[in-house]
Amino acid sequence: MANRIGVYVCHCGTNIAGKVDVAEVARFARGLRGVAVARDYKFMCSDPGQEMIIRDIRELGLNRVVVASCSPRLHEKTFQNACLRAGLNPFLFQMTCIREHCSWVTADGLEATDKAKHIVAAAVARVNYHEALYSRVEKVHPDVLVVGAGIAGMQVALDISRAGHNVHLVERGPSIGGHMAQFDKTFPTLDCAACISTPKMVAVSQEPRINLMTYAEVVDIKGFVGNYTATVRVKPRYVDMRRCTGCGLCMEKCPTKVPSEFEAGMGERRAIYRNSPQSVPNKPVIDAAHCRQLGGKKCGVCAKLCPSGAIDFEQKEQLVSMDVGTIVLATGFDVFDPTPLGQYGFGRYDNVLTGLQFERLNNAVGPTDGKIQMKNGEKPGSVGIIHCVGSRDTNHHPYCSRVCCMYALKYDHLIKDKLGHDTQVYNFYIDMRCFGKGYEEFYRRVQEEGVHFIRGRPAEVTDEDGHLVITCEDTLLGRIVRVPVDMVILCTAMTPRADAAEVARTFGISQGLDRFFLEEHPKLGPVSTATDGIFLAGTCQGPKDIPDAVAHASGAACQALSLAARGEVTISPTISHIDPDICSGCKSCIDLCAYSAIEFDERRRVAVVNEAMCKGCGSCAGHCPSGAAQIRHFSERSIFTELSGMLAGLPHPPAATVAMAHPIPAAETHGQTAQGA
Amino acid sequence: MEAFEPTIIAFVCNWCTYTAADLAGTARMVQSPRLRLVRMMCTGMVDPKYVIKALLSGADGVLISGCHPGDCHYINGNYKARRRVKLLNEILTGFGFDERRLKLTWVGASEGNEFAATVNRMVEDIRALGPSEAAAVQAL
């Protein structure tokens, strides 16, 4: 039976029709072999657009459909579902893009129309060789793996566990809580960070459905959506978690002191330590790099003192493997190290701090018990806050970190609040970005508290007779100002984790230009990734404040949960098939397959694809010397015909003659341009 | 005689370069219309036959573009493409084609600007090379 192809050319409002002569493309399509009907319409993806396709399939007996509109990455599923509703196998459909790759990027309308015709001709040629394919249904393991236990990871774990699913929550650090646990207050409400995050930390540790693994890292992921196997490396803590009571005696007597990471270098910790007295789990860990005993020297003081015998220097790292259906990454951010910005004197002058260091200084359980003071213990009489350090800077990170304006305002308020109104606070900003709920109001409030705002990016911070002097062009006054201050706070950028590339590879996801993890779609898929079943939560996807991170996390939890709760997932049937009649049994595909999905049938002397393991990458098909291996939907025949359609009428005719190369049947009756169907 | 405008076929992987092409489109980065995309799931599925077929069917150049080394959605398909391109370069010369007609690039999913630049650079390069040797090859 000859194919009856329907071609649908979308205007996409003026997005396509503004450049491409869509009626002309539809007219051209009517002349292509096998095309029974070709229409153009304002919005193909709309209800009437889809209805039009469904009606044509039914009434005109179409057995192939081509839609030329936006990128298939956006609406392929939409139209496949429309075909399905009309009783047509969704793989007898081809979507081709004349928007992102044609109308939006071509300067000249005639050329765009010409290109659109080629694109449509290729799709029509190819669809002739499509086969009906049937998706495979696989079970989804109900458990979820959450990586990172900051505020976003904790939110994900709580949301999912409360829905009745088991969560494996893996945290790299010795305790959970992430950056939020280091903060004192949160903007704009000035909620105490501990008051709102510690209950969450405790809830996580007490939730029976959450398997909390601290001091652990995911080292390997295998499998596919719904059926992942994760390997987690649990680092030796040298403290038996079951025996330890968290009394803290060991930490008091440990002779080794090193700068504390949790205190951002503002305080010290011992070699056996916990981040704070409120840590969850509230049990210490031995830092093997600094411990005297583990370093081969004579010590073991902690072991002698421990009343419960919990110290175990013989602990070894463990590899734990677990089956999960979906994965949520909530690996967070790093704080930009301002050392490369030497002009601000970080690391050179005692009283130049990063924002995170100031958070610790200001924190009630921080190194100064919350007293804002200089290195010499005195109260600063004036403080300069430099915004956008490392962000909005093409030398470092071009993006805006989205939180610095607001936390700077929080510092403004807290400094005035704690040190008194006579303390002068100067903000050096480029633009104030106070876009969230209640943020602009908070900005106004801080302005009214008498904080100074100087618009400009400071040139340098110098030390003049024991005073720090900030030199800056005030771009509103148009002159250079020199502001003497006692303390400088640098609002450092939020950056991707230093090992983000490594993590991206482990999980098979991508990074954006800014090196944060890349979401599936910037607007419509902000929590999913290109890899099915792997989702993003919080700042690993881009800078976020706490409300946004929590909202993002709940979104990710919901998406992971929708897969887990449904319990099954359809797997694309566009996988490899090796024709046993053609296969010569050379076995070269077997070693090529990255998924070990091809086995050799010794009896028949042919290679056989294991359909459950094949992902359809086509390594075998691209190589097979006899052409026996073919990827369904991307068969050699489809690609060859696609090429012939793409190159038809060449070499290089002007637009008009392309149409002439495919004479248009005059008596084409049902091919009328659809008018407001 | 009219100025020569090349026609280029690009085999791009769904996960990186096709996504980058979408991004370039969304950002309205103007590109030469002379390059036409064939969407593949992975550069590793680009059979060398496709390249030869494209060149023999009238394409003046072929671009294969996928994920950066190490970033392949299918673990290592792009490395396989790289090996095939290396061999193809030798075969094409044997066929009588200038080996510069085939180009392999890595354009990641977020590199819309890089995609647009790649397209325009490729079109420039092939324009400078002139029409394909296909007619001469087929006459042999």
CSV table of N, CA and C in Angstrom, one decimal, chain A residues 15 71-74 76 95-97 99-101 104-107 111-112 114-115 118-119 126 505 508-513 515 518 520 522-523 530-532 574 592-595 615-627 630-631 634-636 639-640 642-644 646-647 650-652 654, chain B residues 2 4-9 11 14-16 18-19 21-51 53-55 57-60 68-77 80 83-84 109-113 115 131-132:
chain,number,residue,atom,x,y,z
A,15,ASN,N,6.5,33.5,14.7
A,15,ASN,CA,7.9,33.0,14.9
A,15,ASN,C,8.4,32.3,13.7
A,71,SER,N,11.5,22.8,17.6
A,71,SER,CA,12.4,21.7,17.8
A,71,SER,C,11.6,20.5,18.4
A,72,PRO,N,12.0,19.3,17.9
A,72,PRO,CA,11.3,18.1,18.5
A,72,PRO,C,11.6,17.9,20.0
A,73,ARG,N,12.7,18.6,20.4
A,73,ARG,CA,12.9,18.5,21.9
A,73,ARG,C,11.8,19.2,22.7
A,74,LEU,N,11.1,20.0,22.0
A,74,LEU,CA,10.0,20.7,22.7
A,74,LEU,C,8.7,20.0,22.6
A,76,GLU,N,7.9,17.0,20.3
A,76,GLU,CA,7.7,15.7,19.7
A,76,GLU,C,6.7,14.9,20.4
A,95,MET,N,8.9,14.6,13.3
A,95,MET,CA,8.8,16.1,13.6
A,95,MET,C,10.1,16.7,13.1
A,96,THR,N,10.0,17.8,12.5
A,96,THR,CA,11.2,18.4,12.0
A,96,THR,C,11.1,19.9,12.3
A,97,CYS,N,12.3,20.5,12.5
A,97,CYS,CA,12.4,21.8,13.1
A,97,CYS,C,12.6,22.9,12.0
A,99,ARG,N,11.9,26.2,13.1
A,99,ARG,CA,11.9,27.4,13.9
A,99,ARG,C,13.4,27.7,14.4
A,100,GLU,N,13.8,26.9,15.4
A,100,GLU,CA,15.1,27.2,16.0
A,100,GLU,C,16.2,27.1,14.9
A,101,HIS,N,16.1,26.2,14.0
A,101,HIS,CA,17.2,25.9,13.0
A,101,HIS,C,16.9,26.6,11.7
A,104,TRP,N,14.3,31.3,12.9
A,104,TRP,CA,14.9,32.2,13.9
A,104,TRP,C,16.3,32.6,13.6
A,105,VAL,N,17.0,31.9,12.8
A,105,VAL,CA,18.4,32.2,12.6
A,105,VAL,C,18.8,32.6,11.2
A,106,THR,N,17.8,32.6,10.3
A,106,THR,CA,18.2,33.0,8.9
A,106,THR,C,17.8,34.4,8.7
A,107,ALA,N,18.7,35.2,8.1
A,107,ALA,CA,18.4,36.6,7.9
A,107,ALA,C,17.4,36.9,6.8
A,111,GLU,N,15.6,32.7,1.6
A,111,GLU,CA,16.6,31.6,2.0
A,111,GLU,C,16.0,30.7,3.1
A,112,ALA,N,15.3,31.4,4.0
A,112,ALA,CA,14.7,30.6,5.1
A,112,ALA,C,13.6,29.7,4.5
A,114,ASP,N,13.5,28.5,1.5
A,114,ASP,CA,14.2,27.5,0.8
A,114,ASP,C,14.7,26.4,1.7
A,115,LYS,N,15.3,26.8,2.8
A,115,LYS,CA,15.8,25.8,3.8
A,115,LYS,C,14.7,25.0,4.4
A,118,HIS,N,13.7,22.2,2.1
A,118,HIS,CA,14.6,21.1,2.2
A,118,HIS,C,14.4,20.3,3.5
A,119,ILE,N,14.1,21.0,4.6
A,119,ILE,CA,13.9,20.3,5.8
A,119,ILE,C,12.7,19.4,5.8
A,126,ARG,N,12.0,10.6,4.7
A,126,ARG,CA,12.4,9.7,5.8
A,126,ARG,C,11.2,9.0,6.4
A,505,ARG,N,29.9,13.7,35.2
A,505,ARG,CA,30.3,12.5,34.5
A,505,ARG,C,29.8,11.2,35.2
A,508,GLY,N,26.2,11.1,34.4
A,508,GLY,CA,25.8,11.2,33.0
A,508,GLY,C,25.0,12.4,32.7
A,509,ILE,N,25.2,13.6,33.4
A,509,ILE,CA,24.5,14.8,33.0
A,509,ILE,C,25.5,15.8,32.5
A,510,SER,N,24.9,17.0,32.0
A,510,SER,CA,25.7,18.0,31.4
A,510,SER,C,25.9,19.2,32.4
A,511,GLN,N,26.9,20.0,32.0
A,511,GLN,CA,27.1,21.3,32.7
A,511,GLN,C,26.8,22.4,31.7
A,512,GLY,N,26.3,23.5,32.3
A,512,GLY,CA,26.1,24.7,31.4
A,512,GLY,C,27.4,25.4,31.2
A,513,LEU,N,27.3,26.6,30.5
A,513,LEU,CA,28.5,27.4,30.3
A,513,LEU,C,29.0,27.9,31.6
A,515,ARG,N,29.1,26.2,34.2
A,515,ARG,CA,29.6,25.0,34.8
A,515,ARG,C,28.6,24.5,35.9
A,518,LEU,N,23.3,21.3,34.1
A,518,LEU,CA,22.3,21.8,33.1
A,518,LEU,C,21.0,21.2,33.2
A,520,GLU,N,17.0,20.3,31.9
A,520,GLU,CA,16.6,19.8,30.6
A,520,GLU,C,16.1,21.0,29.8
A,522,PRO,N,15.4,25.4,30.1
A,522,PRO,CA,15.6,26.5,31.0
A,522,PRO,C,14.3,27.0,31.6
A,523,LYS,N,13.2,26.8,30.9
A,523,LYS,CA,11.9,27.3,31.5
A,523,LYS,C,11.0,26.1,31.9
A,530,ALA,N,18.8,16.0,31.1
A,530,ALA,CA,18.7,15.2,29.8
A,530,ALA,C,18.7,13.7,30.1
A,531,THR,N,19.1,13.3,31.2
A,531,THR,CA,19.1,11.9,31.6
A,531,THR,C,17.9,11.6,32.4
A,532,ASP,N,17.1,10.7,31.8
A,532,ASP,CA,15.8,10.4,32.4
A,532,ASP,C,16.0,9.8,33.8
A,574,THR,N,13.6,3.0,20.4
A,574,THR,CA,14.5,3.3,19.4
A,574,THR,C,15.9,2.7,19.8
A,592,LEU,N,32.4,-3.0,21.1
A,592,LEU,CA,32.1,-1.5,20.9
A,592,LEU,C,31.1,-1.1,21.9
A,593,CYS,N,30.1,-2.0,22.3
A,593,CYS,CA,29.0,-1.6,23.0
A,593,CYS,C,29.4,-1.2,24.4
A,594,ALA,N,29.1,0.1,24.8
A,594,ALA,CA,29.5,0.6,26.1
A,594,ALA,C,28.6,0.1,27.2
A,595,TYR,N,27.5,-0.6,26.8
A,595,TYR,CA,26.6,-1.1,27.9
A,595,TYR,C,26.6,-2.6,28.0
A,615,LYS,N,20.7,1.1,24.9
A,615,LYS,CA,20.2,2.4,25.1
A,615,LYS,C,20.0,3.1,23.7
A,616,GLY,N,20.4,2.4,22.7
A,616,GLY,CA,20.1,3.0,21.4
A,616,GLY,C,21.1,4.1,20.9
A,617,CYS,N,22.4,3.9,21.4
A,617,CYS,CA,23.4,4.9,21.0
A,617,CYS,C,23.9,4.8,19.6
A,618,GLY,N,23.8,3.5,19.1
A,618,GLY,CA,24.1,3.3,17.7
A,618,GLY,C,25.6,3.1,17.4
A,619,SER,N,26.4,2.8,18.5
A,619,SER,CA,27.8,2.5,18.2
A,619,SER,C,27.9,1.3,17.3
A,620,CYS,N,27.0,0.3,17.5
A,620,CYS,CA,27.1,-0.9,16.7
A,620,CYS,C,26.7,-0.6,15.3
A,621,ALA,N,25.6,0.1,15.2
A,621,ALA,CA,25.0,0.4,13.8
A,621,ALA,C,26.0,1.2,13.0
A,622,GLY,N,26.7,2.2,13.7
A,622,GLY,CA,27.7,3.0,13.0
A,622,GLY,C,28.9,2.2,12.5
A,623,HIS,N,29.1,1.1,13.1
A,623,HIS,CA,30.3,0.3,12.8
A,623,HIS,C,30.0,-0.9,11.9
A,624,CYS,N,28.9,-1.6,12.2
A,624,CYS,CA,28.6,-2.9,11.6
A,624,CYS,C,29.0,-3.0,10.1
A,625,PRO,N,30.0,-3.8,9.8
A,625,PRO,CA,30.5,-3.8,8.4
A,625,PRO,C,29.5,-4.4,7.4
A,626,SER,N,28.6,-5.2,7.9
A,626,SER,CA,27.6,-5.8,7.0
A,626,SER,C,26.2,-5.1,7.0
A,627,GLY,N,26.1,-4.1,7.9
A,627,GLY,CA,24.8,-3.4,8.0
A,627,GLY,C,23.7,-4.2,8.6
A,630,GLN,N,21.1,-2.2,13.2
A,630,GLN,CA,20.4,-0.9,12.8
A,630,GLN,C,19.7,-0.4,14.0
A,631,ILE,N,19.7,0.9,14.2
A,631,ILE,CA,18.9,1.5,15.3
A,631,ILE,C,17.5,1.7,14.8
A,634,PHE,N,16.2,5.0,13.3
A,634,PHE,CA,17.4,5.7,12.7
A,634,PHE,C,18.1,4.7,11.8
A,635,SER,N,17.3,4.0,11.0
A,635,SER,CA,17.9,3.0,10.2
A,635,SER,C,18.6,3.6,9.0
A,636,GLU,N,19.5,2.8,8.4
A,636,GLU,CA,20.3,3.3,7.3
A,636,GLU,C,19.4,3.9,6.2
A,639,ILE,N,18.0,7.3,7.1
A,639,ILE,CA,19.0,8.4,7.0
A,639,ILE,C,19.3,8.7,5.6
A,640,PHE,N,19.5,7.6,4.8
A,640,PHE,CA,19.8,7.8,3.4
A,640,PHE,C,18.7,8.6,2.7
A,642,GLU,N,16.6,10.6,4.2
A,642,GLU,CA,16.6,11.9,4.7
A,642,GLU,C,17.6,12.8,4.0
A,643,LEU,N,18.7,12.2,3.8
A,643,LEU,CA,19.8,12.9,3.0
A,643,LEU,C,19.3,13.3,1.6
A,644,SER,N,18.7,12.3,1.0
A,644,SER,CA,18.3,12.6,-0.4
A,644,SER,C,17.3,13.7,-0.4
A,646,MET,N,17.0,16.1,1.9
A,646,MET,CA,17.8,17.3,2.3
A,646,MET,C,18.5,17.9,1.1
A,647,LEU,N,19.0,17.0,0.2
A,647,LEU,CA,19.9,17.5,-0.8
A,647,LEU,C,19.2,17.5,-2.2
A,650,LEU,N,19.5,19.8,-5.6
A,650,LEU,CA,20.9,20.4,-5.6
A,650,LEU,C,21.6,20.0,-6.9
A,651,PRO,N,22.7,20.6,-7.3
A,651,PRO,CA,23.3,21.7,-6.6
A,651,PRO,C,22.7,23.0,-6.8
A,652,HIS,N,22.4,23.7,-5.7
A,652,HIS,CA,22.3,25.1,-5.5
A,652,HIS,C,21.3,25.8,-6.4
A,654,PRO,N,18.2,28.5,-7.1
A,654,PRO,CA,17.6,29.5,-6.3
A,654,PRO,C,16.2,29.0,-5.9
B,2,GLU,N,26.8,32.9,-10.8
B,2,GLU,CA,26.5,33.3,-9.5
B,2,GLU,C,27.6,32.9,-8.5
B,4,PHE,N,29.3,31.1,-5.5
B,4,PHE,CA,29.1,29.8,-5.0
B,4,PHE,C,28.6,29.8,-3.6
B,5,GLU,N,27.5,29.1,-3.3
B,5,GLU,CA,27.0,29.0,-2.0
B,5,GLU,C,27.0,27.5,-1.6
B,6,PRO,N,27.8,27.1,-0.7
B,6,PRO,CA,27.9,25.6,-0.4
B,6,PRO,C,26.7,25.1,0.3
B,7,THR,N,26.5,23.8,0.2
B,7,THR,CA,25.5,23.1,1.0
B,7,THR,C,26.2,22.1,1.9
B,8,ILE,N,25.8,22.2,3.2
B,8,ILE,CA,26.5,21.4,4.2
B,8,ILE,C,25.5,20.6,4.9
B,9,ILE,N,25.8,19.3,5.1
B,9,ILE,CA,25.0,18.5,6.0
B,9,ILE,C,25.7,18.3,7.3
B,11,PHE,N,25.6,16.2,10.8
B,11,PHE,CA,25.1,15.1,11.6
B,11,PHE,C,25.4,15.5,13.1
B,14,ASN,N,21.8,14.3,19.5
B,14,ASN,CA,20.6,14.9,20.1
B,14,ASN,C,20.9,15.6,21.4
B,15,TRP,N,21.9,15.1,22.1
B,15,TRP,CA,22.1,15.6,23.5
B,15,TRP,C,22.9,16.9,23.6
B,16,CYS,N,23.9,17.0,22.8
B,16,CYS,CA,24.7,18.2,22.9
B,16,CYS,C,24.5,19.2,21.8
B,18,TYR,N,22.7,19.2,19.0
B,18,TYR,CA,21.3,19.5,18.6
B,18,TYR,C,20.7,20.5,19.6
B,19,THR,N,21.0,20.2,20.9
B,19,THR,CA,20.5,21.1,21.9
B,19,THR,C,21.1,22.5,21.8
B,21,ALA,N,22.1,23.8,19.1
B,21,ALA,CA,21.5,24.4,17.9
B,21,ALA,C,20.1,25.0,18.3
B,22,ASP,N,19.4,24.3,19.1
B,22,ASP,CA,18.1,24.9,19.6
B,22,ASP,C,18.4,26.2,20.4
B,23,LEU,N,19.4,26.1,21.2
B,23,LEU,CA,19.7,27.3,22.1
B,23,LEU,C,20.1,28.5,21.2
B,24,ALA,N,20.9,28.2,20.2
B,24,ALA,CA,21.3,29.3,19.2
B,24,ALA,C,20.1,29.9,18.6
B,25,GLY,N,19.1,29.0,18.3
B,25,GLY,CA,17.9,29.5,17.6
B,25,GLY,C,17.1,30.3,18.6
B,26,THR,N,16.9,29.8,19.8
B,26,THR,CA,16.2,30.6,20.8
B,26,THR,C,16.8,31.9,21.0
B,27,ALA,N,18.1,32.0,21.0
B,27,ALA,CA,18.8,33.2,21.2
B,27,ALA,C,19.0,34.1,19.9
B,28,ARG,N,18.3,33.6,18.9
B,28,ARG,CA,18.3,34.3,17.6
B,28,ARG,C,19.7,34.6,17.1
B,29,MET,N,20.6,33.6,17.1
B,29,MET,CA,22.0,33.9,16.6
B,29,MET,C,22.0,33.6,15.2
B,30,VAL,N,22.1,34.6,14.4
B,30,VAL,CA,22.0,34.5,12.9
B,30,VAL,C,23.0,33.6,12.4
B,31,GLN,N,22.6,32.6,11.6
B,31,GLN,CA,23.5,31.6,10.9
B,31,GLN,C,23.3,31.5,9.5
B,32,SER,N,24.3,31.1,8.8
B,32,SER,CA,24.1,30.8,7.3
B,32,SER,C,23.0,29.7,7.2
B,33,PRO,N,22.1,29.9,6.2
B,33,PRO,CA,21.1,28.8,6.0
B,33,PRO,C,21.7,27.6,5.2
B,34,ARG,N,22.9,27.7,4.9
B,34,ARG,CA,23.5,26.7,4.0
B,34,ARG,C,23.8,25.4,4.7
B,35,LEU,N,23.7,25.4,6.0
B,35,LEU,CA,24.0,24.1,6.8
B,35,LEU,C,22.6,23.5,7.2
B,36,ARG,N,22.5,22.2,7.0
B,36,ARG,CA,21.2,21.6,7.3
B,36,ARG,C,21.5,20.4,8.3
B,37,LEU,N,20.6,20.3,9.3
B,37,LEU,CA,20.9,19.4,10.4
B,37,LEU,C,20.2,18.0,10.1
B,38,VAL,N,21.0,17.0,10.4
B,38,VAL,CA,20.4,15.7,10.5
B,38,VAL,C,20.6,15.2,12.0
B,39,ARG,N,19.4,15.0,12.6
B,39,ARG,CA,19.5,14.7,14.1
B,39,ARG,C,19.8,13.2,14.3
B,40,MET,N,20.9,13.0,15.0
B,40,MET,CA,21.2,11.6,15.3
B,40,MET,C,21.1,11.5,16.9
B,41,MET,N,21.0,10.3,17.4
B,41,MET,CA,21.0,10.2,18.8
B,41,MET,C,22.4,10.4,19.4
B,42,CYS,N,23.4,10.0,18.6
B,42,CYS,CA,24.8,10.1,19.1
B,42,CYS,C,25.7,10.2,17.8
B,43,THR,N,26.8,10.9,17.9
B,43,THR,CA,27.8,10.9,16.8
B,43,THR,C,28.3,9.5,16.5
B,44,GLY,N,28.3,8.6,17.6
B,44,GLY,CA,28.7,7.2,17.4
B,44,GLY,C,27.9,6.4,16.5
B,45,MET,N,26.7,6.9,16.1
B,45,MET,CA,25.8,6.2,15.2
B,45,MET,C,26.0,6.7,13.8
B,46,VAL,N,26.9,7.6,13.6
B,46,VAL,CA,27.1,8.1,12.2
B,46,VAL,C,28.0,7.1,11.5
B,47,ASP,N,27.3,6.4,10.6
B,47,ASP,CA,28.0,5.4,9.8
B,47,ASP,C,28.8,6.2,8.7
B,48,PRO,N,30.1,5.8,8.5
B,48,PRO,CA,30.9,6.5,7.5
B,48,PRO,C,30.1,6.5,6.1
B,49,LYS,N,29.3,5.6,5.9
B,49,LYS,CA,28.5,5.6,4.6
B,49,LYS,C,27.7,6.8,4.5
B,50,TYR,N,27.2,7.3,5.6
B,50,TYR,CA,26.3,8.5,5.6
B,50,TYR,C,27.1,9.7,5.1
B,51,VAL,N,28.3,9.8,5.5
B,51,VAL,CA,29.2,10.9,5.1
B,51,VAL,C,29.4,10.9,3.6
B,53,LYS,N,27.7,9.2,1.4
B,53,LYS,CA,26.4,9.4,0.7
B,53,LYS,C,26.1,10.9,0.5
B,54,ALA,N,26.3,11.6,1.6
B,54,ALA,CA,26.0,13.0,1.6
B,54,ALA,C,26.9,13.7,0.6
B,55,LEU,N,28.2,13.4,0.6
B,55,LEU,CA,29.1,14.1,-0.4
B,55,LEU,C,28.8,13.7,-1.8
B,57,SER,N,25.9,12.9,-2.9
B,57,SER,CA,24.5,13.3,-3.3
B,57,SER,C,24.5,14.8,-3.4
B,58,GLY,N,25.6,15.5,-3.3
B,58,GLY,CA,25.6,16.9,-3.6
B,58,GLY,C,26.0,17.8,-2.5
B,59,ALA,N,26.3,17.3,-1.3
B,59,ALA,CA,26.7,18.2,-0.2
B,59,ALA,C,28.2,18.6,-0.5
B,60,ASP,N,28.5,19.8,-0.2
B,60,ASP,CA,29.9,20.3,-0.4
B,60,ASP,C,30.7,20.1,0.9
B,68,HIS,N,31.3,17.0,24.0
B,68,HIS,CA,32.8,17.1,24.3
B,68,HIS,C,33.3,15.8,24.8
B,69,PRO,N,34.6,15.5,24.5
B,69,PRO,CA,35.2,14.3,25.0
B,69,PRO,C,34.9,14.1,26.5
B,70,GLY,N,34.5,12.9,26.8
B,70,GLY,CA,34.2,12.7,28.2
B,70,GLY,C,32.8,13.0,28.6
B,71,ASP,N,32.1,13.8,27.8
B,71,ASP,CA,30.7,14.2,28.2
B,71,ASP,C,29.6,13.4,27.4
B,72,CYS,N,30.0,12.4,26.6
B,72,CYS,CA,29.0,11.7,25.8
B,72,CYS,C,27.9,11.1,26.6
B,73,HIS,N,26.7,11.4,26.1
B,73,HIS,CA,25.5,10.8,26.8
B,73,HIS,C,25.5,9.3,26.9
B,74,TYR,N,26.2,8.7,25.9
B,74,TYR,CA,26.3,7.3,25.8
B,74,TYR,C,27.7,6.8,26.1
B,75,ILE,N,28.3,7.4,27.1
B,75,ILE,CA,29.6,7.1,27.6
B,75,ILE,C,30.8,7.4,26.7
B,76,ASN,N,30.8,6.8,25.5
B,76,ASN,CA,32.0,7.1,24.7
B,76,ASN,C,31.7,7.1,23.2
B,77,GLY,N,30.4,7.3,22.8
B,77,GLY,CA,30.1,7.3,21.3
B,77,GLY,C,30.9,8.3,20.5
B,80,LYS,N,34.2,7.1,19.3
B,80,LYS,CA,34.0,6.2,18.2
B,80,LYS,C,33.9,7.1,16.9
B,83,ARG,N,37.3,8.4,15.9
B,83,ARG,CA,38.1,7.4,15.2
B,83,ARG,C,37.6,7.2,13.7
B,84,ARG,N,36.3,7.2,13.6
B,84,ARG,CA,35.8,7.0,12.2
B,84,ARG,C,36.1,8.2,11.3
B,109,ALA,N,25.8,21.1,25.1
B,109,ALA,CA,24.4,21.5,25.1
B,109,ALA,C,24.2,23.0,25.4
B,110,SER,N,25.1,23.6,26.1
B,110,SER,CA,24.9,25.0,26.5
B,110,SER,C,25.6,26.0,25.6
B,111,GLU,N,26.3,25.5,24.6
B,111,GLU,CA,27.1,26.3,23.8
B,111,GLU,C,26.5,26.8,22.5
B,112,GLY,N,25.3,27.5,22.7
B,112,GLY,CA,24.6,28.0,21.5
B,112,GLY,C,25.5,28.9,20.7
B,113,ASN,N,26.2,29.8,21.3
B,113,ASN,CA,27.0,30.7,20.6
B,113,ASN,C,28.1,30.0,19.8
B,115,PHE,N,27.8,27.0,18.7
B,115,PHE,CA,27.2,26.3,17.5
B,115,PHE,C,27.1,27.3,16.4
B,131,PRO,N,33.1,24.3,-4.9
B,131,PRO,CA,32.1,23.2,-5.1
B,131,PRO,C,32.8,21.9,-4.9
B,132,SER,N,32.0,20.9,-4.5
B,132,SER,CA,32.5,19.6,-4.2
B,132,SER,C,33.1,18.9,-5.4
